[in-house]
Coordinates of C-alpha atoms in Angstrom, one line a residue:
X395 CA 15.1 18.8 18.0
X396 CA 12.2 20.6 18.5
X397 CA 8.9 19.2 17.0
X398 CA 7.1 22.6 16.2
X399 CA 7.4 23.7 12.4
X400 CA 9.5 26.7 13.1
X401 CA 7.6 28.7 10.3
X402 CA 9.6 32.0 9.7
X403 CA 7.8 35.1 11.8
X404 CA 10.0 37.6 9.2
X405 CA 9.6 38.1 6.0
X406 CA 13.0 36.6 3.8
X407 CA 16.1 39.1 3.1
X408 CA 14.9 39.9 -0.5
X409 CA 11.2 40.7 0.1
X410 CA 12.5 42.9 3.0
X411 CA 14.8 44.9 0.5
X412 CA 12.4 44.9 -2.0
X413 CA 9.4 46.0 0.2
X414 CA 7.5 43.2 -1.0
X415 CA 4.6 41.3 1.2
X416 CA 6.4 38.0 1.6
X417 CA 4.1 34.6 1.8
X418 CA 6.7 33.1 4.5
X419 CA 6.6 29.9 2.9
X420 CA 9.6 27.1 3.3
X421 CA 12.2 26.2 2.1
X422 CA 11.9 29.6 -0.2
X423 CA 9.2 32.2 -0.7
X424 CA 7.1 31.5 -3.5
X425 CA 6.9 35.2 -3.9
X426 CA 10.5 35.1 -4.7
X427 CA 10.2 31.8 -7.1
X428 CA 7.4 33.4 -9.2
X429 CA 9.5 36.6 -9.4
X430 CA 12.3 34.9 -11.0
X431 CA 14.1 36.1 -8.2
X432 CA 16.6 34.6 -6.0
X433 CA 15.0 34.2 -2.7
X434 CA 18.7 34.9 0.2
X435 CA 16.1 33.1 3.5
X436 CA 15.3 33.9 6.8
X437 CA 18.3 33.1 9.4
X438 CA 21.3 35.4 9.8
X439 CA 22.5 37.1 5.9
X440 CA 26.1 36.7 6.0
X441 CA 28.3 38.9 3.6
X442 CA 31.6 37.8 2.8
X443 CA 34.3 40.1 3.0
X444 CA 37.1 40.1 0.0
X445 CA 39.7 38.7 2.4
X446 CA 39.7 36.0 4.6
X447 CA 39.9 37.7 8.1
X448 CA 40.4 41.6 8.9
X449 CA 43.0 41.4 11.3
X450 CA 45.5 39.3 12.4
X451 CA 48.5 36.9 10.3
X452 CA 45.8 36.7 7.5
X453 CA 44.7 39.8 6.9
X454 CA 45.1 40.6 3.3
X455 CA 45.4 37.4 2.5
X456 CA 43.3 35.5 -0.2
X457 CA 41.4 32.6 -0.4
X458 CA 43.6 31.2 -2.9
X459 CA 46.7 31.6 -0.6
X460 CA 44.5 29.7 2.0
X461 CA 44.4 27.0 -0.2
X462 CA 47.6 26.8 -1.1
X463 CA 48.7 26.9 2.5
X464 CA 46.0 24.1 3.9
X465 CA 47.4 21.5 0.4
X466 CA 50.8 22.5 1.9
X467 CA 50.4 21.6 5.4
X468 CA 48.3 18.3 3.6
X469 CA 51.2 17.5 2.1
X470 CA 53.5 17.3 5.1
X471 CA 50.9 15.7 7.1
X472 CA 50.6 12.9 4.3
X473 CA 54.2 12.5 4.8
X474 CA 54.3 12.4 8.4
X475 CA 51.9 9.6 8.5
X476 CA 53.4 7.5 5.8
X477 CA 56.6 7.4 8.1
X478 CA 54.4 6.8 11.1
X479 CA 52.3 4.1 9.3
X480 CA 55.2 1.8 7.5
X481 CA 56.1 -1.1 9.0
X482 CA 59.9 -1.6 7.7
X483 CA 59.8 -5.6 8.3
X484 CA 56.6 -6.2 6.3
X485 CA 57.0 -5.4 2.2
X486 CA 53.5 -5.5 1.8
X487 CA 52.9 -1.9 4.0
X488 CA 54.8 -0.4 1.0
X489 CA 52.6 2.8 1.7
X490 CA 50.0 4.2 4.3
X491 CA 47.5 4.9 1.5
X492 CA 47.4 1.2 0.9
X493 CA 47.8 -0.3 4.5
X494 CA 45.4 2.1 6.1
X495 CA 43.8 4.2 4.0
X496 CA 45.2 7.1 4.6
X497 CA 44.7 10.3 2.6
X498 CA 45.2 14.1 2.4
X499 CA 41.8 14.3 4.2
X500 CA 43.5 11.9 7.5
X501 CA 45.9 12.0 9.9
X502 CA 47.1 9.0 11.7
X503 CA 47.6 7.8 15.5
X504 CA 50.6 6.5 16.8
X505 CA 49.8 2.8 16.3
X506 CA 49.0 3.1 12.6
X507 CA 45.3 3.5 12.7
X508 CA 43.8 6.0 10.2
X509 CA 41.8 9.2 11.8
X510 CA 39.4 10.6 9.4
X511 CA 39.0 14.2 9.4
X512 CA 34.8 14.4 8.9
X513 CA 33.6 16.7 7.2
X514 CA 29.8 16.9 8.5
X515 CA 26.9 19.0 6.4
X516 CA 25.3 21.3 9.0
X517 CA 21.7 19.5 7.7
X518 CA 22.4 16.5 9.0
X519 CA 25.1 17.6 12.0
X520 CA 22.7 16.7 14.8
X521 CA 21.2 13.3 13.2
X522 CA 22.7 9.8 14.3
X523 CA 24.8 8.0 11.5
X524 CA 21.8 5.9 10.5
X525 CA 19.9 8.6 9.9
X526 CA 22.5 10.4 8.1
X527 CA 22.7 7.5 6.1
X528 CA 18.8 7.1 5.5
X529 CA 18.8 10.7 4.7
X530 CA 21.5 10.3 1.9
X531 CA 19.8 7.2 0.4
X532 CA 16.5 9.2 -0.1
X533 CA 18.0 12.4 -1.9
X534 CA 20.5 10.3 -3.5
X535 CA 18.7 7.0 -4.5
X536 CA 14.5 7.3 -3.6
X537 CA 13.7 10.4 -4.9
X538 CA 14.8 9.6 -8.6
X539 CA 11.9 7.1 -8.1
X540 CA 9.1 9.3 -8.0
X541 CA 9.7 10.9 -11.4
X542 CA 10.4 9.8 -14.8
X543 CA 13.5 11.7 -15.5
X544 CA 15.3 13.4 -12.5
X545 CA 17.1 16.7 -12.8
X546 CA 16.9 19.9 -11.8
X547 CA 13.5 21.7 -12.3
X548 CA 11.7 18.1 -12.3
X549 CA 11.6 16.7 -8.8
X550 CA 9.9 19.6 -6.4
X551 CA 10.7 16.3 -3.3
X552 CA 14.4 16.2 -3.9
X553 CA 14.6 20.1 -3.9
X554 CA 12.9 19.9 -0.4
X555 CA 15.1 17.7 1.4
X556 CA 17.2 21.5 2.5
X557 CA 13.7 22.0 3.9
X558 CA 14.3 19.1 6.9
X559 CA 16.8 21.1 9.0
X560 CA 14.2 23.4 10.0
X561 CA 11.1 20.8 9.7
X562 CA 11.1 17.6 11.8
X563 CA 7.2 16.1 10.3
X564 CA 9.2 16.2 6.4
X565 CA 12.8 14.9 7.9
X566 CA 11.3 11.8 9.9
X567 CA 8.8 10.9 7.1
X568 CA 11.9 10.9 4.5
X569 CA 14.0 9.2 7.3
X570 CA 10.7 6.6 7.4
X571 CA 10.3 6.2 3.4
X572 CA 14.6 5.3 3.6
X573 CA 14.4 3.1 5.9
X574 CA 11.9 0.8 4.9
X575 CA 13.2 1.2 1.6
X576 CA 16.6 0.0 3.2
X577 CA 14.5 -3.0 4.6
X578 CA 13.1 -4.3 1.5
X579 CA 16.7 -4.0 -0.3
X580 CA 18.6 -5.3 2.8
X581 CA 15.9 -8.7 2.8
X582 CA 17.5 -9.2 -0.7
X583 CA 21.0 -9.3 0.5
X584 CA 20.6 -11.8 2.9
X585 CA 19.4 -14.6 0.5
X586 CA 22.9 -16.1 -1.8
X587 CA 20.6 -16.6 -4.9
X588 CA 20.3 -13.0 -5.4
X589 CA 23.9 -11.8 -4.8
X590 CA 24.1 -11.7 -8.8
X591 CA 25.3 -7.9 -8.6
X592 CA 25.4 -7.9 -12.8
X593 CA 21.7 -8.6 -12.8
X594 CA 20.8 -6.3 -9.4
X595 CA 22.7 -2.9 -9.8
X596 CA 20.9 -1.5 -7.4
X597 CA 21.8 -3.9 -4.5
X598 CA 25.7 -2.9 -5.2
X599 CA 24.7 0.7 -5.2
X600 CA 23.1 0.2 -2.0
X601 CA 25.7 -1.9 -0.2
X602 CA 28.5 0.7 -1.5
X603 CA 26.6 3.4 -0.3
X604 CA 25.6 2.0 3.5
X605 CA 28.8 1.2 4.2
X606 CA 30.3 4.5 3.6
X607 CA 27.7 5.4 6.7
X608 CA 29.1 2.0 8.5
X609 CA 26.2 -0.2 7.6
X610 CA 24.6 -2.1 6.6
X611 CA 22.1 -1.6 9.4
X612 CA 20.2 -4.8 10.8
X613 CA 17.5 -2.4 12.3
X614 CA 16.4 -0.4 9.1
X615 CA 13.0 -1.9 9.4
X616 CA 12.7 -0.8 13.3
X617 CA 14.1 2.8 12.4
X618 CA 11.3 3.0 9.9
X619 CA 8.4 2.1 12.0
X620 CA 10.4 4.8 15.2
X621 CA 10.6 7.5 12.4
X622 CA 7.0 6.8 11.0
X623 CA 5.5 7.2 14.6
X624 CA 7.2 10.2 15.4
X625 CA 6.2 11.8 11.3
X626 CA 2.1 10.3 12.5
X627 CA 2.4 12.6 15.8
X628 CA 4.1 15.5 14.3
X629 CA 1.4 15.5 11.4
X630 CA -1.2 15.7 13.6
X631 CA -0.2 18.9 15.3
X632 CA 0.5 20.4 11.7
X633 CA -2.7 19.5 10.5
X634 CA -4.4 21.3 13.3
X635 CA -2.4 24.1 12.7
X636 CA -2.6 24.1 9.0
X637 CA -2.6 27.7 7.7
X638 CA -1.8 28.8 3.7
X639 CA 1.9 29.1 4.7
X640 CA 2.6 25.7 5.7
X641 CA -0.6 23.8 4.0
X642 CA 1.6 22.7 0.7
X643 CA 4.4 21.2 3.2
X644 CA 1.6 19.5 5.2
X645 CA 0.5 17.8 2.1
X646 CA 4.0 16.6 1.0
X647 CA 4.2 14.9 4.2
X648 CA 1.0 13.2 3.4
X649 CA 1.9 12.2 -0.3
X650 CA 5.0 10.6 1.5
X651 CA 3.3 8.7 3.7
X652 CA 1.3 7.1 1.0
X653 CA 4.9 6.5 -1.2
X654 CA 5.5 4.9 2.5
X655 CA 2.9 2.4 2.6
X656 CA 3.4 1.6 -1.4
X657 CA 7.1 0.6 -0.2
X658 CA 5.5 -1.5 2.6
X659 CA 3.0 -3.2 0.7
X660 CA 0.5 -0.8 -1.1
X661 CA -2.3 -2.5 1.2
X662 CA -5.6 -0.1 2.8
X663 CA -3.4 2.1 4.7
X664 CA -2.7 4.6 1.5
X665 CA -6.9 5.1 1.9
X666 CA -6.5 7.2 5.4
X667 CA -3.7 9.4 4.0
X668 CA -5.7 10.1 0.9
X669 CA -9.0 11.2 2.3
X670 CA -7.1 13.4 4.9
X671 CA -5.1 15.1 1.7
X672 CA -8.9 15.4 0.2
X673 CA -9.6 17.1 2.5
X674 CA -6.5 19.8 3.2
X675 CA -6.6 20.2 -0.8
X676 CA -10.3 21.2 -0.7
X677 CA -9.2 24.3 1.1
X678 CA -7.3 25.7 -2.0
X679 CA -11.0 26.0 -3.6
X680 CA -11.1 29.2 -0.8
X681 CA -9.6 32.6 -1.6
X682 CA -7.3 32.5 1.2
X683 CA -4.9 29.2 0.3
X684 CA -5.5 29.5 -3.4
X685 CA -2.7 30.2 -5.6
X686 CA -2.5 32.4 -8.9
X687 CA -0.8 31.4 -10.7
X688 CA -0.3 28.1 -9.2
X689 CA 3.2 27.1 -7.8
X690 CA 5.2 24.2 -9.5
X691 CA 5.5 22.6 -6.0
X692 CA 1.5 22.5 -6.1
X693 CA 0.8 21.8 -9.1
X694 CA 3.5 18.5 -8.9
X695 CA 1.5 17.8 -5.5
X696 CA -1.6 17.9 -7.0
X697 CA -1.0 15.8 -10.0
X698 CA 0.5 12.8 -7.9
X699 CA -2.5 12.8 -5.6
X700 CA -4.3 12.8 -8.7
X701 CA -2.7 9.5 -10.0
X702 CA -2.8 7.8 -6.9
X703 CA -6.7 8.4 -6.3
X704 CA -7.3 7.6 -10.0
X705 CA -5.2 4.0 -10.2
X706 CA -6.3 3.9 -6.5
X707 CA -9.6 3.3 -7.2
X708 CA -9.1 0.2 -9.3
X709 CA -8.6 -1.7 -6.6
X710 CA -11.3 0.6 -4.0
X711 CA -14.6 -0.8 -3.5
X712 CA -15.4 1.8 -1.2
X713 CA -16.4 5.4 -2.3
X714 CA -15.5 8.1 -1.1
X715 CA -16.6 11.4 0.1
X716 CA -16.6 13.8 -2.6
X717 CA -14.1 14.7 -5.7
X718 CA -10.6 15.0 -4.8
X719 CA -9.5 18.5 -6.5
X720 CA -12.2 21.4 -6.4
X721 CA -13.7 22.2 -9.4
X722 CA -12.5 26.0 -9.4
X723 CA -8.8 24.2 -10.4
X724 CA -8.2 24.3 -13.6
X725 CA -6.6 20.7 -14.4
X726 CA -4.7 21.5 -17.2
X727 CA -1.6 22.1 -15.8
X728 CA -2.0 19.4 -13.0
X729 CA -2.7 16.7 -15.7
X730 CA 0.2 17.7 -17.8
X731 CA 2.8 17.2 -15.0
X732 CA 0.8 14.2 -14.3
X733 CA 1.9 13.0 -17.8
X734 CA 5.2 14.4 -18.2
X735 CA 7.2 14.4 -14.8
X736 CA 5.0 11.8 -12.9
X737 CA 6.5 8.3 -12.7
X738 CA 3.4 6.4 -13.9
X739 CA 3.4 8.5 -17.3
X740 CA -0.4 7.8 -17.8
X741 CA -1.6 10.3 -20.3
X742 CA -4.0 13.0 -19.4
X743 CA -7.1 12.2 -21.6
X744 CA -6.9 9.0 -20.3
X745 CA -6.6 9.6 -16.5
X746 CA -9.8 12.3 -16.9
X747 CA -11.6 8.8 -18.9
X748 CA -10.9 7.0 -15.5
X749 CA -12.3 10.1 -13.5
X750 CA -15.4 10.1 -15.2
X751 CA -15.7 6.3 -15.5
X752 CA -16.1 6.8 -11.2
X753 CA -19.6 7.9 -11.7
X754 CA -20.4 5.0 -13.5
X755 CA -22.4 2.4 -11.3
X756 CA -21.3 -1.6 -11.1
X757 CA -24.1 -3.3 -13.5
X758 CA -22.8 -6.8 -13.1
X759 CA -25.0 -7.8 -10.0
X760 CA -28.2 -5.7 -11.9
X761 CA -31.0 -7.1 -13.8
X762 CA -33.0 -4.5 -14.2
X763 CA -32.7 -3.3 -17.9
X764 CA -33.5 -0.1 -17.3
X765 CA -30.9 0.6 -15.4
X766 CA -28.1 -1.1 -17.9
X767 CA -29.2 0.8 -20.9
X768 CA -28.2 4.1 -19.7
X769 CA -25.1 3.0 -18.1
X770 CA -23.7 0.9 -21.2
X771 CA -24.5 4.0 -23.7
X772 CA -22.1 6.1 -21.2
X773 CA -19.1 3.1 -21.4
X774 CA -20.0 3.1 -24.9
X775 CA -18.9 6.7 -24.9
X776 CA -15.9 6.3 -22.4
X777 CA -14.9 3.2 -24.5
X778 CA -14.8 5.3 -27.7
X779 CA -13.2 8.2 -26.6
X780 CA -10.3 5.6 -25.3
X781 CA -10.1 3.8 -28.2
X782 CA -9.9 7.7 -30.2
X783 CA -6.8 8.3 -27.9
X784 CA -3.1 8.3 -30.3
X785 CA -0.2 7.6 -28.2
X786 CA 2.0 8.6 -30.9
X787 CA 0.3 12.5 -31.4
X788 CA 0.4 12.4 -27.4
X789 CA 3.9 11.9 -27.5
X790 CA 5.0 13.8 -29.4
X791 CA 3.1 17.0 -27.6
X792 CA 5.1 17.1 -25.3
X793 CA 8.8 16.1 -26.9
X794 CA 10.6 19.4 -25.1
X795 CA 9.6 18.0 -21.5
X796 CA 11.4 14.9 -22.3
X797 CA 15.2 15.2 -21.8
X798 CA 16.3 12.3 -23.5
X799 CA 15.1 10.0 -26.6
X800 CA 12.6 8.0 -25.2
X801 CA 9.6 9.0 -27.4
X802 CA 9.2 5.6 -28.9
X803 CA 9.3 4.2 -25.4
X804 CA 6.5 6.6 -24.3
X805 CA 4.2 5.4 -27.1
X806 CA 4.6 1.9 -26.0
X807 CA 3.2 2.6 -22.4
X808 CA 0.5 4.7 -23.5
X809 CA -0.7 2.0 -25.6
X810 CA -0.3 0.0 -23.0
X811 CA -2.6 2.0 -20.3
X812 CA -5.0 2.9 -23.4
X813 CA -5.5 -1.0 -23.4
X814 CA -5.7 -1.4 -19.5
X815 CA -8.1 1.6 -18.8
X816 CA -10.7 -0.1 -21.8
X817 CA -10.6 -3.3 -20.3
X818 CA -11.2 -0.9 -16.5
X819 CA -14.3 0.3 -17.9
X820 CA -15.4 -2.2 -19.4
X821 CA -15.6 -4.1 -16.1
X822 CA -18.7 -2.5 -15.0
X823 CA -20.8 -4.3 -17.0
X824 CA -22.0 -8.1 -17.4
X825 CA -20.0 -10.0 -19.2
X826 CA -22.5 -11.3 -21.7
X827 CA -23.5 -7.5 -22.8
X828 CA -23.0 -6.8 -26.3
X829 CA -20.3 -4.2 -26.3
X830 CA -17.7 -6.7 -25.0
X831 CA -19.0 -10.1 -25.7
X832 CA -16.8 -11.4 -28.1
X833 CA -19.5 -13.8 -29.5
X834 CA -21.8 -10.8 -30.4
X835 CA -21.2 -8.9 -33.4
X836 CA -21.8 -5.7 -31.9
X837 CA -18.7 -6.2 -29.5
X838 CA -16.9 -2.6 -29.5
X839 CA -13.8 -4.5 -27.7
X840 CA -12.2 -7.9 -26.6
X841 CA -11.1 -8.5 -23.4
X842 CA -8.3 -11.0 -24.3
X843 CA -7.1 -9.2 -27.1
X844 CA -6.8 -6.0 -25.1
X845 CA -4.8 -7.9 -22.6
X846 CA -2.7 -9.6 -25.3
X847 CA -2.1 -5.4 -26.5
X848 CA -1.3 -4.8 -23.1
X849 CA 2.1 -7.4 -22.8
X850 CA 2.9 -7.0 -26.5
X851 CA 3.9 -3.1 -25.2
X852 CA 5.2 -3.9 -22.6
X853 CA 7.2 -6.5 -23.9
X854 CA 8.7 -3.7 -25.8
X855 CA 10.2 -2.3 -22.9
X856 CA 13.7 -3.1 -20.7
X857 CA 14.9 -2.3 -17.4
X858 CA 17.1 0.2 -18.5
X859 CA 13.9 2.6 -19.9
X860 CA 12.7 5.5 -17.5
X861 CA 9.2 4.1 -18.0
X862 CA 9.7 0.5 -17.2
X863 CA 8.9 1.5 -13.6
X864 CA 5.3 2.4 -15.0
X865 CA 4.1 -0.9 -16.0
X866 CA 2.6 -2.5 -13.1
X867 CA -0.9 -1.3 -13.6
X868 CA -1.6 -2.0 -16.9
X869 CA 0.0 -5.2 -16.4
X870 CA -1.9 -5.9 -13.5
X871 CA -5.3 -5.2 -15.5
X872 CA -3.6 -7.8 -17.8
X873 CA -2.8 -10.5 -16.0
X874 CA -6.4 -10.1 -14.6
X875 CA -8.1 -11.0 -17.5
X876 CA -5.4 -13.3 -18.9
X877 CA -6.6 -17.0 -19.2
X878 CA -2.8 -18.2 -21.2
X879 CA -0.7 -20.5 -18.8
X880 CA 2.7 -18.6 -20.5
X881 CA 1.3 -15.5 -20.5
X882 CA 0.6 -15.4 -17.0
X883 CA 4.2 -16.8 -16.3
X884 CA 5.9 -13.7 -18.1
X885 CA 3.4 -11.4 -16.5
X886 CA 4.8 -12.8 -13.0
X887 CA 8.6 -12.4 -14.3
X888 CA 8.1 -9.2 -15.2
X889 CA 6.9 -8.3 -11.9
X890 CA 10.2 -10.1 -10.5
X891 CA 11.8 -7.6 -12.3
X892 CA 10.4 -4.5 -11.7
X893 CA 10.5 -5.5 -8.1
X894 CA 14.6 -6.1 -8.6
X895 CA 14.5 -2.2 -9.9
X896 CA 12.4 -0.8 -7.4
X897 CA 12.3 -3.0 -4.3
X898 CA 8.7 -1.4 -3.7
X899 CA 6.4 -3.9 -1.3
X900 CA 3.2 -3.1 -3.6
X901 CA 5.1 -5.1 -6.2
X902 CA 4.7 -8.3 -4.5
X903 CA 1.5 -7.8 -3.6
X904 CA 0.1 -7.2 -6.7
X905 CA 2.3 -10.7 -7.9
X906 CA 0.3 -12.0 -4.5
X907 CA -3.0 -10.4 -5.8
X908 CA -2.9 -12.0 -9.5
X909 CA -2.2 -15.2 -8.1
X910 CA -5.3 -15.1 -5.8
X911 CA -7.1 -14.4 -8.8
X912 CA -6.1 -17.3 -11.2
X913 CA -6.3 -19.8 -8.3
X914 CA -10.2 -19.0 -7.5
X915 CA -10.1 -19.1 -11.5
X916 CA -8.6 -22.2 -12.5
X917 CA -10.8 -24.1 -9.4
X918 CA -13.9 -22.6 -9.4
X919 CA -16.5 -24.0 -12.2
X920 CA -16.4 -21.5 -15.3
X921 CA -19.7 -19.5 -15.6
X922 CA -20.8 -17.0 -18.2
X923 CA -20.4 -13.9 -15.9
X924 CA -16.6 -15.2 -14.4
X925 CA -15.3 -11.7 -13.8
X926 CA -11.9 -11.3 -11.2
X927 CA -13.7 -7.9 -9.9
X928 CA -15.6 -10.5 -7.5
X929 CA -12.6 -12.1 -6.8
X930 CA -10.6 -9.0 -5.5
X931 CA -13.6 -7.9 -3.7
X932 CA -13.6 -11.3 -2.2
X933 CA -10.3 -10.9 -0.8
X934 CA -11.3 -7.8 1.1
X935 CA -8.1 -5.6 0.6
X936 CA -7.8 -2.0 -1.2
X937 CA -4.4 -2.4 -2.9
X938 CA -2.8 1.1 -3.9
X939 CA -1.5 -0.1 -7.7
X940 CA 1.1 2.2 -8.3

């Protein structure tokens, strides 16, 4: 397969026709999307005629007589083999559908072994059967993990996996996210105590699934690192290249490779993809890649950088080089997919708290009082404007973008990230300042009780909600401040199970992380500034909490 992007040098079928400037953009033109019309591609337009063939035994014949003619002959083949496949001296072969699993879709040899007649999509008709397989598992399986509610309209990755047949960066960092996504399941499968398929759907799913593909593969975990060297080399010739055609495609590959480390681990790595898409998405700030209106592919690209650099940062103690989306976006739209269709469902008005709460210097190590004054009357501000927030009015704004009734789930895990980014902000200062020392009475919050908000929502929530897969943040900021030997026990259960829904590696390293943190804790003499934003820092990683 070739490893340039093959971007189309014509314009697509319907701009043609239409004598319209076409953008050339893949899978479809956006042209064509923004239009409301149907955009027919750029390889060979075939027309069907109203028969099947114009000449010959089957001219003027139908389709439907086809079929009838092909369920015939499937028929008689069906027959054929069951008299091929029955053995008359054992009772038990008391059919070939039973002893070899032959169907109207086989034909079978002479010594009673099935042939398959395989039926191959021509997207994945020059890819190996693993990669078939990872291929299916990410359209079918991963992408439903990267919004809250799948379905058509509502996950702009799914709709791109078309888009790999004619670009290898996107197929091999799909392939990559599979296949380490294979690993982390395929660990699981492995260890007897877990085979409890009542309690870990997923693992059936995934078993029934890879061995349609005849897995399950022992080398998912070696695929993943060949696939994810190959996407690496093939993104560094697109970047180079990187024109307003292909830039939004670029950037998907990017945002994958970040989902790729969070599957991994979630540790440092996510930092290098997300200054290089900081830097590709400060081009659309420039006449020539901006868009107007802006495309739903964008604007769903956008927003999930957006939540990744905002959660990102919690764990970040490095800055970085400038704001991530110029300020000639409008964020409206970006923060409302962000809330709506974004896995992490973290409202809007809270994430832009968090973005301005990045300007806000770390007073803890500071003295100087003249430097804490004006920082703790702008968390004053922050921390207001936070507690002001109304998970239930925010819910209910945007009821028509939510498919099914899980409104009262929604409010839970607003509350819950309401608590978690108060006890965020809070963090920068002392821990004897007024506004969140418990013994003053000017206290505006309390840590602990924040916390205790924090699991008593979450506790609210099951497996089986769409936003059960967004509570690892809030319950991280949690478990940070928790000081209750039960409460940190349920905190780590919980993470057991959202790792047995997901199967994401950042899941146990935040379990790892939180652990770290009570240990250095529970040993280390209590002081009156004990704060476990020292003890991350001492542990030197940048953990992607996602």
């Amino acid at each position: 397969m070739s490893s340039d992007l093959n971007l189309p040098t014509k314009p697509c079928h319907n701009c043609k026709k239409r004598r319209w400037k076409c953008d050339r953009s893949l899978p479809v033109c956006q042209k064509c999307i923004h239009s409301g019309a149907e955009c027919l591609g750029y390889g060979k337009l075939l027309v069907w005629n109203h028969g099947v063939a114009r000449r010959g035994k089957m001219m003027g014949r139908s389709f439907e007589d086809l079929d009838k003619t092909k369920m015939e002959g499937q028929e008689q083949l069906l027959q054929l083999s069951t008299k091929i496949t029955r053995n008359p001296e054992d009772p038990s072969h008391s059919s070939s559908s039973e002893s070899t699993g032959s169907s109207p879709g086989s034909e079978s040899s002479e010594n009673g072994a099935a042939v398959q007649w395989t039926l191959i999509d021509p997207l994945v008709k020059d890819l190996n059967r693993q990669s078939r397989y990872y291929l299916y598992h990410f359209a079918t399986h991963l992408c439903t993990e990267y919004v809250v509610h799948d379905g058509p309209g509502r996950n702009p990755i799914k709709d791109l996996v078309p888009a790999t047949s004619n670009n290898p960066l996107l197929l091999q960092v799909m392939i990559a996210n599979s296949a380490v996504h294979v690993h982390n399941l395929s660990s699981e499968l492995f260890k007897p105590a877990t085979l409890q398929f009542d309690r870990k759907p997923n693992l059936v799913a995934y078993y029934s699934g890879a061995t349609r593909f005849g897995g399950p593969f022992n080398t998912s975990y070696r695929d993943a690192l060949v696939a994810k060297q190959n996407g690496l080399s093939l993104l560094a010739q697109a970047v180079v290249s990187v024109n307003q055609f292909n830039v939004d495609l670029v950037l998907v590959s990017i945002l994958l490779f970040i989902n790729y480390d969070l599957i991994e681990s979630g540790r440092d790595k996510w930092k290098v993809h997300m200054e290089g898409a900081r830097r590709l998405i400060t081009l659309f700030g420039t006449p020539e890649f901006r868009q107007q209106p802006m495309g739903q592919l964008r604007i769903a690209l956008l927003s999930d950088f957006l939540v990744f650099y905002v959660l990102g940062m919690t764990l970040s103690f490095t800055t970085g080089e400038g704001r991530l989306i110029p300020a000639s976006i409008d964020l409206s739209p970006i923060l409302h997919w962000a809330e709506t269709n974004n896995y992490l469902s973290c409202p809007g008005p809270l994430l832009e708290i968090m973005l301005r709460s990045f300007d806000l210097p770390d007073t803890r190590e500071c003295g100087d009082e003249s430097t804490t004054a004006p920082v703790q009357h702008q968390v004053r501000e922050l921390l207001e404007a936070a507690l002001l927030f109304d998970p239930v009015h925010w819910a209910c704004t945007f009821e028509p973008a939510t498919p099914s009734d899980d409104l009262g789930k929604r409010v839970r895990i607003a509350s819950a990230h309401r608590a978690a980014v108060c006890i965020y902000v809070a963090r920068v200062l002392p821990a004897g300042n007024p506004l969140i020392d418990s013994s003053c009475g000017t206290a505006l919050i309390c840590l602990a009780s924040l916390a205790d908000e924090v699991v008593d929502n979450i506790a609210q929530l099951t497996p089986k909600d769409a936003v059960f897969k967004s509570i690892s943040w809030p319950l991280f900021l949690a478990g940070a401040e928790s000081q209750k030997p039960a409460q940190r026990l349920w905190i780590l259960e919980t993470l057991d199970t959202l790792w047995n829904e997901m199967y994401w590696g950042y899941i146990r390293t935040v379990r790892n992380v939180l652990e770290a943190i009570w240990k250095r804790r529970d040993q280390a003499p209590r002081t009156d500034d004990d704060c476990w934003v020292d003890d991350v820092k001492s542990l030197g990683t940048e953990v992607l909490i996602a």
